[in-house]
Amino acid sequence: DAGVTQSPTHLIKTRGQHVTLRCSPISGHKSVSWYQQVLGQGPQFIFQYYEKEERGRGNFPDRFSARQFPNYSSELNVNALLLGDSALYLCASSLSGRGGYGYTFGSGTRLTVV
Amino acid sequence: DQQVKQNSPSLSVQEGRISILNCDYTNSMFDYFLWYKKYPAEGPTFLISISSIKDKNEDGRFTVFLNKSAKHLSLHIVPSQPGDSAVYFCAASGSGTYKYIFGTGTRLKVLA
């Protein structure tokens, strides 16, 4: 059984550039959530999508956007990258995304902004 | 405003002994709590959960205790094994919400 897959695994970008991160959920899971984990901190919620609709958004600037495709895969886009965007970006999938059900996380994309 | 706090950044325990990881929260609307384990270069792995209608949940060597009046939960690992060495995150969610609030993690080291 394939778990949650994220690509790329590592990425180096320059300040001001744009980045797209990709996530494929576990087969049958309709909800995808994105989290940002800065070194030394716990994951912070960015977005949740369910059935291609945004269901929740964390306290992140409009430079962050996401979408979910008909096959339930998802992209996270970040524009005008800042040094502070350097982090591990985690994608998590679940059947419904409701509180109380554990997510399954991918291994993440390590983004470094220089 | 850290709604979920793990005040111990690290913990060392001898193999075979009990590991107790603690977590405090401030939002009384939280009603689901989860523990995740994270190894380096991997994503967090779901370990165990508890809802606010319970005060204890067990799964093998792992037991989570919830004290709602104190807004405190703890994860007990008995017996601890070297393979348990990882960073442990607690997370909380309110029903009807779609996000988990994570603590900052506790690094557990189990010494052989």
PDB file of N, CA and C in Angstrom, chain A residues 33 35 37 40-45 48 55-58 88 90 96-108 110, chain B residues 2 31-34 36 38 41-46 49-50 87 89 93-105:
ATOM      1  N   SER A  33      -4.221  17.796   3.989  1.00  0.00           N
ATOM      2  CA  SER A  33      -3.857  18.959   4.795  1.00  0.00           C
ATOM      3  C   SER A  33      -2.383  19.257   4.595  1.00  0.00           C
ATOM      4  N   TYR A  35       0.983  21.230   6.331  1.00  0.00           N
ATOM      5  CA  TYR A  35       1.560  21.782   7.543  1.00  0.00           C
ATOM      6  C   TYR A  35       2.982  22.244   7.253  1.00  0.00           C
ATOM      7  N   GLN A  37       6.612  22.859   9.170  1.00  0.00           N
ATOM      8  CA  GLN A  37       7.355  22.610  10.398  1.00  0.00           C
ATOM      9  C   GLN A  37       8.712  23.291  10.332  1.00  0.00           C
ATOM     10  N   GLY A  40      12.712  22.927  15.301  1.00  0.00           N
ATOM     11  CA  GLY A  40      12.502  23.154  16.724  1.00  0.00           C
ATOM     12  C   GLY A  40      11.064  23.420  17.119  1.00  0.00           C
ATOM     13  N   GLN A  41      10.169  23.426  16.142  1.00  0.00           N
ATOM     14  CA  GLN A  41       8.749  23.677  16.411  1.00  0.00           C
ATOM     15  C   GLN A  41       7.913  22.485  15.976  1.00  0.00           C
ATOM     16  N   GLY A  42       6.666  22.481  16.432  1.00  0.00           N
ATOM     17  CA  GLY A  42       5.737  21.483  15.934  1.00  0.00           C
ATOM     18  C   GLY A  42       5.153  21.926  14.606  1.00  0.00           C
ATOM     19  N   PRO A  43       4.532  21.001  13.887  1.00  0.00           N
ATOM     20  CA  PRO A  43       3.897  21.367  12.614  1.00  0.00           C
ATOM     21  C   PRO A  43       2.809  22.425  12.814  1.00  0.00           C
ATOM     22  N   GLN A  44       2.743  23.373  11.883  1.00  0.00           N
ATOM     23  CA  GLN A  44       1.722  24.420  11.933  1.00  0.00           C
ATOM     24  C   GLN A  44       0.804  24.277  10.734  1.00  0.00           C
ATOM     25  N   PHE A  45      -0.501  24.338  10.986  1.00  0.00           N
ATOM     26  CA  PHE A  45      -1.515  24.135   9.963  1.00  0.00           C
ATOM     27  C   PHE A  45      -1.501  25.262   8.935  1.00  0.00           C
ATOM     28  N   GLN A  48      -6.427  22.924   4.696  1.00  0.00           N
ATOM     29  CA  GLN A  48      -7.020  21.616   4.500  1.00  0.00           C
ATOM     30  C   GLN A  48      -7.989  21.683   3.323  1.00  0.00           C
ATOM     31  N   ARG A  55     -11.281  23.806   3.178  1.00  0.00           N
ATOM     32  CA  ARG A  55     -12.110  23.735   4.376  1.00  0.00           C
ATOM     33  C   ARG A  55     -11.521  24.493   5.552  1.00  0.00           C
ATOM     34  N   GLY A  56     -10.266  24.852   5.413  1.00  0.00           N
ATOM     35  CA  GLY A  56      -9.661  25.572   6.524  1.00  0.00           C
ATOM     36  C   GLY A  56      -8.343  26.169   6.097  1.00  0.00           C
ATOM     37  N   ARG A  57      -8.013  27.274   6.702  1.00  0.00           N
ATOM     38  CA  ARG A  57      -6.764  27.954   6.376  1.00  0.00           C
ATOM     39  C   ARG A  57      -6.157  28.459   7.679  1.00  0.00           C
ATOM     40  N   GLY A  58      -4.862  28.230   7.819  1.00  0.00           N
ATOM     41  CA  GLY A  58      -4.158  28.700   9.003  1.00  0.00           C
ATOM     42  C   GLY A  58      -3.713  30.141   8.836  1.00  0.00           C
ATOM     43  N   LEU A  88      10.268  22.374   6.768  1.00  0.00           N
ATOM     44  CA  LEU A  88       9.792  21.092   6.267  1.00  0.00           C
ATOM     45  C   LEU A  88       8.293  21.250   6.022  1.00  0.00           C
ATOM     46  N   LEU A  90       4.866  19.474   5.279  1.00  0.00           N
ATOM     47  CA  LEU A  90       4.268  18.157   5.436  1.00  0.00           C
ATOM     48  C   LEU A  90       2.870  18.136   4.852  1.00  0.00           C
ATOM     49  N   SER A  96     -11.646  11.812   6.046  1.00  0.00           N
ATOM     50  CA  SER A  96     -12.568  12.943   6.049  1.00  0.00           C
ATOM     51  C   SER A  96     -11.942  14.235   6.542  1.00  0.00           C
ATOM     52  N   GLY A  97     -10.813  14.124   7.228  1.00  0.00           N
ATOM     53  CA  GLY A  97     -10.160  15.311   7.738  1.00  0.00           C
ATOM     54  C   GLY A  97     -10.742  15.851   9.023  1.00  0.00           C
ATOM     55  N   ARG A  98     -11.746  15.163   9.560  1.00  0.00           N
ATOM     56  CA  ARG A  98     -12.394  15.651  10.785  1.00  0.00           C
ATOM     57  C   ARG A  98     -11.503  15.445  11.985  1.00  0.00           C
ATOM     58  N   GLY A  99     -11.623  16.344  12.944  1.00  0.00           N
ATOM     59  CA  GLY A  99     -10.897  16.213  14.192  1.00  0.00           C
ATOM     60  C   GLY A  99     -11.197  14.891  14.862  1.00  0.00           C
ATOM     61  N   GLY A 100     -10.181  14.275  15.427  1.00  0.00           N
ATOM     62  CA  GLY A 100     -10.373  13.004  16.097  1.00  0.00           C
ATOM     63  C   GLY A 100      -9.845  11.829  15.316  1.00  0.00           C
ATOM     64  N   TYR A 101      -9.640  12.024  14.058  1.00  0.00           N
ATOM     65  CA  TYR A 101      -9.070  10.965  13.239  1.00  0.00           C
ATOM     66  C   TYR A 101      -7.643  11.334  12.900  1.00  0.00           C
ATOM     67  N   GLY A 102      -6.749  10.405  13.165  1.00  0.00           N
ATOM     68  CA  GLY A 102      -5.355  10.687  12.891  1.00  0.00           C
ATOM     69  C   GLY A 102      -5.093  10.834  11.413  1.00  0.00           C
ATOM     70  N   TYR A 103      -4.210  11.726  11.130  1.00  0.00           N
ATOM     71  CA  TYR A 103      -3.733  11.860   9.772  1.00  0.00           C
ATOM     72  C   TYR A 103      -2.668  10.811   9.496  1.00  0.00           C
ATOM     73  N   THR A 104      -2.434  10.581   8.224  1.00  0.00           N
ATOM     74  CA  THR A 104      -1.220   9.901   7.793  1.00  0.00           C
ATOM     75  C   THR A 104      -0.373  10.947   7.087  1.00  0.00           C
ATOM     76  N   PHE A 105       0.828  11.165   7.618  1.00  0.00           N
ATOM     77  CA  PHE A 105       1.713  12.171   7.045  1.00  0.00           C
ATOM     78  C   PHE A 105       2.652  11.561   6.015  1.00  0.00           C
ATOM     79  N   GLY A 106       3.019  12.383   5.043  1.00  0.00           N
ATOM     80  CA  GLY A 106       4.125  12.039   4.163  1.00  0.00           C
ATOM     81  C   GLY A 106       5.439  12.390   4.845  1.00  0.00           C
ATOM     82  N   SER A 107       6.523  12.100   4.158  1.00  0.00           N
ATOM     83  CA  SER A 107       7.852  12.369   4.733  1.00  0.00           C
ATOM     84  C   SER A 107       8.263  13.823   4.601  1.00  0.00           C
ATOM     85  N   GLY A 108       7.513  14.579   3.818  1.00  0.00           N
ATOM     86  CA  GLY A 108       7.751  16.007   3.753  1.00  0.00           C
ATOM     87  C   GLY A 108       8.664  16.439   2.624  1.00  0.00           C
ATOM     88  N   ARG A 110      11.644  19.229   2.180  1.00  0.00           N
ATOM     89  CA  ARG A 110      12.518  20.170   2.889  1.00  0.00           C
ATOM     90  C   ARG A 110      12.835  21.321   1.942  1.00  0.00           C
TER      91      ARG A 110
ATOM     92  N   GLN B   2       0.696  29.872  22.454  1.00  0.00           N
ATOM     93  CA  GLN B   2       0.893  28.451  22.252  1.00  0.00           C
ATOM     94  C   GLN B   2      -0.230  27.713  22.975  1.00  0.00           C
ATOM     95  N   ASP B  31     -11.322  18.713  21.905  1.00  0.00           N
ATOM     96  CA  ASP B  31     -11.935  17.479  22.386  1.00  0.00           C
ATOM     97  C   ASP B  31     -11.355  16.213  21.756  1.00  0.00           C
ATOM     98  N   TYR B  32     -10.331  16.368  20.930  1.00  0.00           N
ATOM     99  CA  TYR B  32      -9.599  15.198  20.448  1.00  0.00           C
ATOM    100  C   TYR B  32      -8.122  15.478  20.594  1.00  0.00           C
ATOM    101  N   PHE B  33      -7.420  14.486  21.061  1.00  0.00           N
ATOM    102  CA  PHE B  33      -5.990  14.643  21.313  1.00  0.00           C
ATOM    103  C   PHE B  33      -5.258  13.443  20.726  1.00  0.00           C
ATOM    104  N   LEU B  34      -4.144  13.740  20.115  1.00  0.00           N
ATOM    105  CA  LEU B  34      -3.376  12.682  19.459  1.00  0.00           C
ATOM    106  C   LEU B  34      -1.907  12.808  19.826  1.00  0.00           C
ATOM    107  N   TYR B  36       1.872  11.821  18.137  1.00  0.00           N
ATOM    108  CA  TYR B  36       2.607  11.417  16.953  1.00  0.00           C
ATOM    109  C   TYR B  36       4.058  11.211  17.345  1.00  0.00           C
ATOM    110  N   LYS B  38       7.992  11.019  15.632  1.00  0.00           N
ATOM    111  CA  LYS B  38       8.707  11.419  14.413  1.00  0.00           C
ATOM    112  C   LYS B  38      10.168  11.026  14.503  1.00  0.00           C
ATOM    113  N   ALA B  41      14.092  12.628   9.200  1.00  0.00           N
ATOM    114  CA  ALA B  41      13.893  12.428   7.763  1.00  0.00           C
ATOM    115  C   ALA B  41      12.605  11.668   7.435  1.00  0.00           C
ATOM    116  N   GLU B  42      11.714  11.561   8.389  1.00  0.00           N
ATOM    117  CA  GLU B  42      10.420  10.948   8.121  1.00  0.00           C
ATOM    118  C   GLU B  42       9.319  11.901   8.585  1.00  0.00           C
ATOM    119  N   GLY B  43       8.113  11.697   8.052  1.00  0.00           N
ATOM    120  CA  GLY B  43       6.980  12.451   8.555  1.00  0.00           C
ATOM    121  C   GLY B  43       6.504  11.888   9.876  1.00  0.00           C
ATOM    122  N   PRO B  44       5.723  12.660  10.636  1.00  0.00           N
ATOM    123  CA  PRO B  44       5.173  12.151  11.901  1.00  0.00           C
ATOM    124  C   PRO B  44       4.295  10.923  11.661  1.00  0.00           C
ATOM    125  N   THR B  45       4.359   9.987  12.583  1.00  0.00           N
ATOM    126  CA  THR B  45       3.557   8.767  12.512  1.00  0.00           C
ATOM    127  C   THR B  45       2.547   8.777  13.648  1.00  0.00           C
ATOM    128  N   PHE B  46       1.294   8.577  13.291  1.00  0.00           N
ATOM    129  CA  PHE B  46       0.234   8.553  14.295  1.00  0.00           C
ATOM    130  C   PHE B  46       0.461   7.405  15.269  1.00  0.00           C
ATOM    131  N   SER B  49      -4.639   8.047  20.088  1.00  0.00           N
ATOM    132  CA  SER B  49      -5.511   9.213  20.278  1.00  0.00           C
ATOM    133  C   SER B  49      -6.414   8.999  21.477  1.00  0.00           C
ATOM    134  N   ILE B  50      -7.048  10.081  21.905  1.00  0.00           N
ATOM    135  CA  ILE B  50      -8.046  10.001  22.966  1.00  0.00           C
ATOM    136  C   ILE B  50      -9.046  11.121  22.755  1.00  0.00           C
ATOM    137  N   VAL B  87      11.183  11.935  18.340  1.00  0.00           N
ATOM    138  CA  VAL B  87      10.515  13.141  18.854  1.00  0.00           C
ATOM    139  C   VAL B  87       9.014  12.852  18.909  1.00  0.00           C
ATOM    140  N   PHE B  89       5.190  14.327  19.453  1.00  0.00           N
ATOM    141  CA  PHE B  89       4.357  15.520  19.426  1.00  0.00           C
ATOM    142  C   PHE B  89       2.971  15.173  19.934  1.00  0.00           C
ATOM    143  N   SER B  93      -7.400  19.010  18.749  1.00  0.00           N
ATOM    144  CA  SER B  93      -8.356  19.501  17.764  1.00  0.00           C
ATOM    145  C   SER B  93      -9.713  19.645  18.420  1.00  0.00           C
ATOM    146  N   GLY B  94     -10.513  20.581  17.906  1.00  0.00           N
ATOM    147  CA  GLY B  94     -11.880  20.725  18.377  1.00  0.00           C
ATOM    148  C   GLY B  94     -12.829  20.130  17.365  1.00  0.00           C
ATOM    149  N   SER B  95     -13.911  19.535  17.808  1.00  0.00           N
ATOM    150  CA  SER B  95     -14.863  18.935  16.868  1.00  0.00           C
ATOM    151  C   SER B  95     -15.417  20.020  15.956  1.00  0.00           C
ATOM    152  N   GLY B  96     -15.565  19.680  14.689  1.00  0.00           N
ATOM    153  CA  GLY B  96     -16.043  20.664  13.734  1.00  0.00           C
ATOM    154  C   GLY B  96     -14.943  21.526  13.158  1.00  0.00           C
ATOM    155  N   THR B  97     -13.750  21.391  13.696  1.00  0.00           N
ATOM    156  CA  THR B  97     -12.616  22.110  13.099  1.00  0.00           C
ATOM    157  C   THR B  97     -11.806  21.130  12.271  1.00  0.00           C
ATOM    158  N   TYR B  98     -10.946  21.663  11.489  1.00  0.00           N
ATOM    159  CA  TYR B  98     -10.251  20.837  10.518  1.00  0.00           C
ATOM    160  C   TYR B  98      -8.757  20.845  10.718  1.00  0.00           C
ATOM    161  N   LYS B  99      -8.312  21.377  11.797  1.00  0.00           N
ATOM    162  CA  LYS B  99      -6.877  21.447  11.966  1.00  0.00           C
ATOM    163  C   LYS B  99      -6.488  20.921  13.342  1.00  0.00           C
ATOM    164  N   TYR B 100      -5.267  20.446  13.400  1.00  0.00           N
ATOM    165  CA  TYR B 100      -4.673  20.065  14.666  1.00  0.00           C
ATOM    166  C   TYR B 100      -3.666  21.129  15.069  1.00  0.00           C
ATOM    167  N   ILE B 101      -3.642  21.416  16.359  1.00  0.00           N
ATOM    168  CA  ILE B 101      -2.625  22.291  16.928  1.00  0.00           C
ATOM    169  C   ILE B 101      -1.591  21.393  17.587  1.00  0.00           C
ATOM    170  N   PHE B 102      -0.357  21.531  17.161  1.00  0.00           N
ATOM    171  CA  PHE B 102       0.707  20.670  17.661  1.00  0.00           C
ATOM    172  C   PHE B 102       1.526  21.375  18.729  1.00  0.00           C
ATOM    173  N   GLY B 103       2.015  20.576  19.667  1.00  0.00           N
ATOM    174  CA  GLY B 103       3.021  21.073  20.593  1.00  0.00           C
ATOM    175  C   GLY B 103       4.381  21.117  19.912  1.00  0.00           C
ATOM    176  N   THR B 104       5.387  21.554  20.655  1.00  0.00           N
ATOM    177  CA  THR B 104       6.724  21.730  20.081  1.00  0.00           C
ATOM    178  C   THR B 104       7.558  20.453  20.116  1.00  0.00           C
ATOM    179  N   GLY B 105       7.031  19.416  20.749  1.00  0.00           N
ATOM    180  CA  GLY B 105       7.706  18.130  20.715  1.00  0.00           C
ATOM    181  C   GLY B 105       8.612  17.886  21.918  1.00  0.00           C
TER     182      GLY B 105
END
